[in-house]
Coordinates of C-alpha atoms and ligand atoms in Angstrom, one line a residue:
M1078 CA 98.5 156.4 117.8
Q1079 CA 99.8 156.5 114.2
A1080 CA 102.1 153.7 115.3
V1081 CA 99.2 151.5 116.1
F1082 CA 97.7 152.4 112.9
T1083 CA 100.5 151.5 111.0
L1084 CA 100.4 148.0 112.7
Y1085 CA 96.9 147.4 111.0
G1086 CA 98.2 148.7 107.6
W1087 CA 95.5 151.6 107.4
Q1088 CA 96.0 154.8 105.7
V1089 CA 94.1 156.9 108.4
S1090 CA 92.3 160.0 106.5
S1091 CA 90.9 161.6 110.2
Y1092 CA 89.8 160.1 113.6
E1093 CA 88.1 161.2 116.5
P1094 CA 87.3 160.0 120.2
I1095 CA 84.1 159.1 120.5
Q1096 CA 82.1 159.3 124.2
Q1097 CA 81.5 155.7 124.9
G1098 CA 81.4 154.5 128.5
L1099 CA 83.3 155.6 131.6
I1100 CA 85.8 152.8 131.4
N1101 CA 87.7 152.5 128.1
S1102 CA 88.8 154.9 125.4
T1103 CA 87.4 154.8 122.2
Y1104 CA 88.0 155.9 118.5
S1105 CA 86.4 156.3 115.7
I1106 CA 88.9 155.9 112.6
Q1107 CA 88.3 156.5 108.9
T1108 CA 90.8 155.0 106.3
S1109 CA 91.1 154.4 102.7
N1110 CA 90.0 150.7 103.3
G1111 CA 86.9 151.4 105.5
N1112 CA 85.8 152.7 108.7
F1113 CA 87.0 151.1 112.0
I1114 CA 86.8 151.6 115.8
L1115 CA 89.9 151.5 117.7
Q1116 CA 89.7 151.1 121.8
S1117 CA 92.3 151.3 124.0
I1118 CA 91.4 148.9 127.0
N1119 CA 91.7 150.3 130.5
H1120 CA 94.4 148.0 132.0
R1121 CA 93.9 149.2 135.5
I1122 CA 90.4 147.7 135.7
F1123 CA 90.7 144.6 133.4
K1124 CA 93.6 143.0 134.2
S1125 CA 93.7 140.2 131.9
P1126 CA 93.1 142.4 128.3
S1127 CA 94.0 138.7 126.7
A1128 CA 91.1 137.2 128.5
I1129 CA 88.7 139.7 126.8
D1130 CA 90.5 139.1 123.5
D1131 CA 90.2 135.2 123.9
N1132 CA 86.5 135.6 124.9
T1133 CA 85.6 137.6 122.1
N1134 CA 87.4 135.1 119.7
A1135 CA 85.9 132.3 120.9
I1136 CA 82.4 133.7 120.5
S1137 CA 83.4 135.2 117.1
K1138 CA 84.4 131.7 115.7
Y1139 CA 81.3 130.2 117.3
L1140 CA 78.7 132.5 115.2
Q1141 CA 81.2 132.5 112.4
K1142 CA 80.3 128.6 112.2
N1143 CA 76.8 128.6 113.4
N1144 CA 75.3 132.0 112.8
P1145 CA 77.2 133.7 110.2
N1146 CA 74.3 136.2 109.5
Y1147 CA 74.2 137.2 113.3
L1148 CA 75.5 141.0 113.4
F1149 CA 78.6 140.9 115.3
T1150 CA 81.6 143.3 116.5
H1151 CA 84.1 140.8 114.9
L1152 CA 87.7 141.8 115.9
V1153 CA 90.1 143.1 113.3
P1154 CA 93.5 141.9 113.3
T1155 CA 96.7 143.7 112.6
L1156 CA 98.9 142.9 109.4
N1157 CA 100.5 140.1 111.6
G1158 CA 97.1 138.5 112.7
N1159 CA 97.1 139.8 116.4
T1160 CA 93.6 140.8 117.4
L1161 CA 95.0 142.2 120.5
V1162 CA 98.0 145.2 120.6
N1163 CA 100.2 145.9 123.2
W1164 CA 101.8 149.4 122.5
E1165 CA 104.0 150.9 124.8
G1166 CA 102.1 149.6 127.9
A1167 CA 98.4 150.3 126.3
Y1168 CA 96.5 147.3 124.8
Y1169 CA 94.2 148.3 121.7
R1170 CA 91.8 146.4 119.5
A1171 CA 89.9 147.2 116.8
F1172 CA 86.6 146.6 115.0
H1173 CA 84.7 146.9 111.9
K1174 CA 82.4 150.4 112.3
I1175 CA 79.1 149.5 111.9
E1176 CA 76.6 151.9 110.8
G1177 CA 74.1 152.9 113.2
Y1178 CA 73.8 155.2 116.4
A1179 CA 73.5 154.6 120.1
L1180 CA 71.2 156.4 122.6
S1181 CA 71.6 157.6 126.0
V1182 CA 68.3 157.6 127.0
L1183 CA 65.1 156.1 125.3
E1184 CA 62.1 158.4 124.1
N1185 CA 59.5 155.4 123.3
E1186 CA 58.3 151.9 124.1
N1187 CA 59.4 150.6 120.7
Q1188 CA 62.8 151.7 121.7
V1189 CA 62.7 149.7 125.0
E1190 CA 61.4 146.6 123.2
E1191 CA 63.9 146.7 120.7
A1192 CA 66.7 146.8 123.0
A1193 CA 65.6 144.1 125.0
Q1194 CA 65.0 142.1 122.5
Q1195 CA 68.3 142.6 121.4
F1196 CA 70.1 141.9 124.3
A1197 CA 67.9 138.6 124.8
G1198 CA 68.8 137.8 121.5
F1199 CA 72.5 137.8 122.3
T1200 CA 71.9 135.4 125.0
S1201 CA 69.5 133.1 123.3
T1202 CA 71.6 133.2 120.0
L1203 CA 74.8 132.0 122.3
K1204 CA 72.4 129.3 124.4
N1205 CA 74.7 126.2 123.1
F1206 CA 77.7 128.0 123.1
N1207 CA 79.5 126.0 126.0
V1208 CA 79.8 129.0 128.6
A1209 CA 82.4 127.4 130.4
Q1210 CA 84.7 128.4 128.2
L1211 CA 84.7 132.0 128.6
K1212 CA 87.2 133.6 131.0
D1213 CA 86.1 136.3 134.0
T1214 CA 87.4 139.4 132.6
L1215 CA 86.2 140.8 135.8
P1216 CA 85.7 138.2 138.5
D1217 CA 83.1 138.7 140.6
F1218 CA 82.0 141.6 138.9
H1219 CA 78.5 141.4 139.6
N1220 CA 78.8 139.4 143.0
L1221 CA 76.0 141.9 145.2
D1222 CA 77.6 140.2 148.0
L1223 CA 81.1 141.4 147.4
R1224 CA 79.7 144.7 146.4
Y1225 CA 78.2 145.3 149.4
H1226 CA 80.9 144.2 151.5
Q1227 CA 82.9 146.9 149.8
F1228 CA 80.3 149.3 150.3
S1229 CA 80.6 148.3 154.3
E1230 CA 84.3 148.9 154.1
A1231 CA 84.0 152.5 152.3
I1232 CA 81.9 153.9 155.1
I1233 CA 84.1 153.0 157.9
K1234 CA 87.8 153.4 155.9
G1235 CA 86.4 156.0 153.2
N1236 CA 86.9 160.2 153.2
A1237 CA 85.4 161.0 156.7
Q1238 CA 84.0 164.0 155.5
R1239 CA 82.1 162.5 152.8
I1240 CA 80.9 159.6 155.2
T1241 CA 79.4 162.4 157.5
D1242 CA 77.8 164.2 154.5
T1243 CA 76.3 161.2 153.1
Q1244 CA 74.4 159.6 156.0
D1245 CA 71.1 159.5 154.6
A1246 CA 72.1 157.7 151.8
I1247 CA 74.4 155.4 153.4
S1248 CA 71.5 154.5 155.6
F1249 CA 69.1 154.0 152.8
L1250 CA 71.4 151.5 151.1
A1251 CA 72.3 149.8 154.6
S1252 CA 68.5 149.4 154.8
H1253 CA 67.9 147.5 151.8
K1254 CA 70.4 145.0 152.4
K1255 CA 67.3 142.2 151.7
Y1256 CA 68.6 142.4 148.0
V1257 CA 71.8 141.0 149.0
D1258 CA 70.2 138.3 150.7
I1259 CA 67.8 137.4 147.9
Y1260 CA 70.9 137.5 145.9
N1261 CA 72.5 134.9 147.7
H1262 CA 69.5 132.7 147.5
F1263 CA 69.2 132.9 144.0
I1264 CA 72.7 131.9 143.0
E1265 CA 72.4 128.7 144.9
H1266 CA 68.8 127.7 143.6
A1267 CA 69.4 124.4 141.5
E1268 CA 66.7 126.3 138.8
V1269 CA 69.1 129.0 138.1
K1270 CA 71.5 128.7 135.3
K1271 CA 74.9 130.4 133.9
R1272 CA 74.5 132.0 130.4
V1273 CA 76.6 133.9 128.2
T1274 CA 75.9 137.2 130.0
H1275 CA 76.6 140.7 128.7
H1276 CA 77.2 142.2 132.0
D1277 CA 76.7 145.9 130.8
T1278 CA 73.7 146.3 129.2
K1279 CA 72.9 149.8 129.8
I1280 CA 71.3 151.4 126.9
S1281 CA 74.0 153.2 125.2
N1282 CA 75.6 149.6 124.6
V1283 CA 72.8 148.8 121.9
L1284 CA 73.2 150.1 118.2
F1285 CA 70.1 151.7 116.4
Q1286 CA 69.4 152.3 112.8
K1287 CA 66.7 154.0 111.1
K1288 CA 65.1 152.7 107.8
E1289 CA 62.3 154.1 106.2
G1290 CA 61.3 155.8 109.2
I1291 CA 61.2 152.2 111.5
E1292 CA 63.8 152.8 114.1
K1293 CA 65.3 149.2 114.9
A1294 CA 68.0 147.9 117.2
I1295 CA 70.4 146.4 115.1
C1296 CA 73.3 144.8 117.5
V1297 CA 74.8 144.7 120.7
I1298 CA 78.5 146.3 121.6
D1299 CA 80.9 146.6 124.4
L1300 CA 81.5 143.0 124.8
D1301 CA 84.4 143.4 127.5
T1302 CA 82.4 141.8 130.1
V1303 CA 80.7 139.2 128.5
M1304 CA 81.1 136.3 131.0
A1305 CA 79.1 133.3 132.3
G1306 CA 76.5 134.6 134.6
Y1307 CA 72.9 135.3 135.5
F1308 CA 70.0 137.0 133.7
I1309 CA 69.1 139.2 136.3
S1310 CA 72.6 140.9 135.6
D1311 CA 71.3 141.8 132.0
V1312 CA 67.6 142.3 132.7
G1313 CA 68.7 144.6 135.5
D1314 CA 70.7 147.2 133.7
I1315 CA 68.1 147.1 131.0
C1316 CA 65.7 148.3 133.7
R1317 CA 68.3 150.7 135.2
T1318 CA 68.7 152.4 132.0
C1319 CA 65.5 151.9 129.8
L1320 CA 62.7 152.7 132.0
C1321 CA 63.1 156.5 132.9
A1322 CA 63.5 159.3 130.3
V1323 CA 66.8 160.9 132.2
S1324 CA 70.3 159.2 132.6
E1325 CA 72.2 158.3 135.9
E1326 CA 74.0 161.3 135.5
E1327 CA 70.9 163.6 136.2
K1328 CA 71.0 165.6 139.0
D1329 CA 67.4 167.2 139.2
L1330 CA 65.6 164.0 141.2
N1331 CA 62.1 165.2 140.1
K1332 CA 63.2 163.9 136.5
V1333 CA 63.8 160.6 137.6
V1334 CA 60.5 158.5 136.9
V1335 CA 60.0 155.3 135.8
D1336 CA 57.4 154.8 133.0
P1337 CA 55.1 151.4 133.4
A1338 CA 54.6 151.3 129.6
K1339 CA 58.3 151.2 129.2
W1340 CA 58.4 147.8 131.8
K1341 CA 55.7 146.3 130.0
S1342 CA 57.7 146.7 126.5
L1343 CA 61.0 145.9 128.0
E1344 CA 59.5 142.6 129.6
K1345 CA 57.7 141.9 126.3
G1346 CA 61.2 142.5 124.2
Y1347 CA 63.1 140.4 126.6
L1348 CA 60.9 137.4 126.6
H1349 CA 60.3 137.3 123.1
F1350 CA 63.8 135.4 122.7
M1351 CA 64.5 134.5 126.6
Q1352 CA 60.7 133.3 127.8
D1353 CA 61.7 129.2 127.0
E1354 CA 64.8 129.7 128.3
L1355 CA 64.2 130.6 131.8
S1356 CA 63.3 128.5 134.7
D1357 CA 60.0 129.4 136.8
F1358 CA 62.2 130.4 139.7
E1359 CA 64.3 132.5 137.3
R1360 CA 61.4 134.0 136.0
D1361 CA 59.9 134.6 139.6
H1362 CA 63.0 137.0 139.8
F1363 CA 62.4 139.1 136.4
F1364 CA 61.3 142.4 138.6
Y1365 CA 63.8 141.6 141.2
A1366 CA 66.5 141.9 138.5
G1367 CA 66.0 145.8 138.2
Q1368 CA 66.3 146.0 142.2
F1369 CA 69.4 144.0 142.1
M1370 CA 71.2 146.0 139.3
I1371 CA 69.8 149.6 140.5
Y1372 CA 70.8 148.6 144.2
M1373 CA 74.3 147.5 143.1
Q1374 CA 75.2 150.7 141.0
A1375 CA 73.9 153.0 143.8
L1376 CA 76.5 150.3 146.0
R1377 CA 79.4 151.1 143.8
F1378 CA 78.5 154.9 142.9
L1379 CA 78.7 155.3 146.6
S1380 CA 81.5 153.2 147.6
D1381 CA 83.1 155.0 145.0
H1382 CA 82.5 158.6 146.1
L1383 CA 83.5 158.0 149.5
N1384 CA 86.9 156.4 148.2
N1385 CA 87.7 159.5 146.7
D1386 CA 86.6 158.4 143.1
I1387 CA 89.3 156.1 142.3
Y1388 CA 87.1 153.6 140.1
Y1389 CA 84.7 155.8 138.1
G1390 CA 86.8 159.1 138.2
A1391 CA 84.7 162.3 138.7
K1392 CA 84.7 165.4 136.1
Y1393 CA 83.4 167.3 138.9
E1394 CA 83.3 167.5 142.6
G1395 CA 80.7 165.2 143.9
Q1396 CA 79.7 163.4 140.7
N1397 CA 79.6 159.7 141.9
L1398 CA 77.2 161.2 144.9
V1399 CA 75.1 162.4 142.0
R1400 CA 74.9 159.2 140.5
T1401 CA 74.1 157.5 143.9
L1402 CA 71.4 160.1 144.6
N1403 CA 69.6 159.3 140.8
Q1404 CA 70.1 155.8 141.6
I1405 CA 68.4 155.7 144.9
R1406 CA 65.8 157.7 143.4
L1407 CA 65.5 155.3 140.8
L1408 CA 65.2 152.4 142.8
E1409 CA 62.4 154.2 144.8
Q1410 CA 60.5 155.1 141.6
Y1411 CA 61.1 151.4 140.3
N1412 CA 59.7 149.7 143.5
K1413 CA 56.3 152.0 142.8
L1414 CA 55.9 149.6 139.8
N1415 CA 55.1 146.4 142.0
Ligands
GN1_2091 C1 80.9 151.3 133.5 O1 82.5 151.9 131.0 P1 81.0 151.5 131.0 O2 80.3 152.6 130.8 O3 80.6 150.7 129.8 C2 80.9 150.2 134.4 C3 79.6 149.3 134.4 C4 78.7 150.3 135.0 C5 78.3 151.6 134.2 C6 77.7 152.5 134.5 C7 83.7 147.5 134.0 O4 80.7 150.7 132.2 O5 79.5 148.3 135.2 O6 77.1 150.0 134.9 O7 79.7 152.3 134.1 N1 81.7 149.0 133.9 C8 82.8 148.5 134.5 O8 77.4 153.7 133.6 O9 82.9 148.9 135.8
MG2092 MG1 81.1 148.7 129.5

């Protein structure tokens, strides 16, 4: 890693890994010229790191011109002016460290409203940015039709023992296929628009700051999956990760409970910036957004469990099944809001 530091011209005093996300590896770097975040991109998943780099730079350029006060994780170039580094087969990029903290679960409604507002603010700030300019960093990432197809394959070709052991979860997901039909109908509708979409609005991707006792969300991070997309992706992942006091890792399903007050705050926070943007048809799918994302995540976790954890990996045997059962429970609880 020392060689990478040299490319940036950093005199590093200390650095440590930070637990951020399931996919990339992230480090906090302290140097004599400031603090940085260095991240290596998981090249097995993101086949085109340069697409991520191009997207981040295109948005960065747009914001510097049109909205320079918007707090954004602009990329830091190397001494040679590159914002993407390929070193011994690994890809790195760096950001200035923004002071703040991320949360893995939210404790109160104010935090939910703040987080939802930040994600909505991101899309609405970029409403005049030409979304067609963005590259697909993960093609078909939130294509529910495809995710269902992958699940259908996993329940045939996957680990036979695991398939036998998860019949209840498999049946549950198969019996809720209507969410796929709604998705297919939704994306074909004339009133549905593609916008700059974050596609990973889980709660740990918002930074918070506390000033004079007041907690505020200050910016969104983790922009690898920013692509053209539908608002249901972003609203959905906020629902998935903000409404419940425990995360997707929780094994005790009795703790997976959805808080109706947090739902109200989410809606208020998101619509604060997006109310005028959404069409009536889109607005009618606000609640569906949560079903869409929780269901898709359950499909993805179970498919991965059946495929021997090739995508997400597992720190312990059955971790992706734990996540699946958690998400199924979350979906059941979420549906009680309606
Ligand atoms: C992954 O790596 P991370 O935590 O940012 C995944 C998301 C899932 C999430 C579940 C590229 O995000 O889609 O919602 O895990 N990202 C990718 O925790 O697959
Ligand atoms: Mg991510």
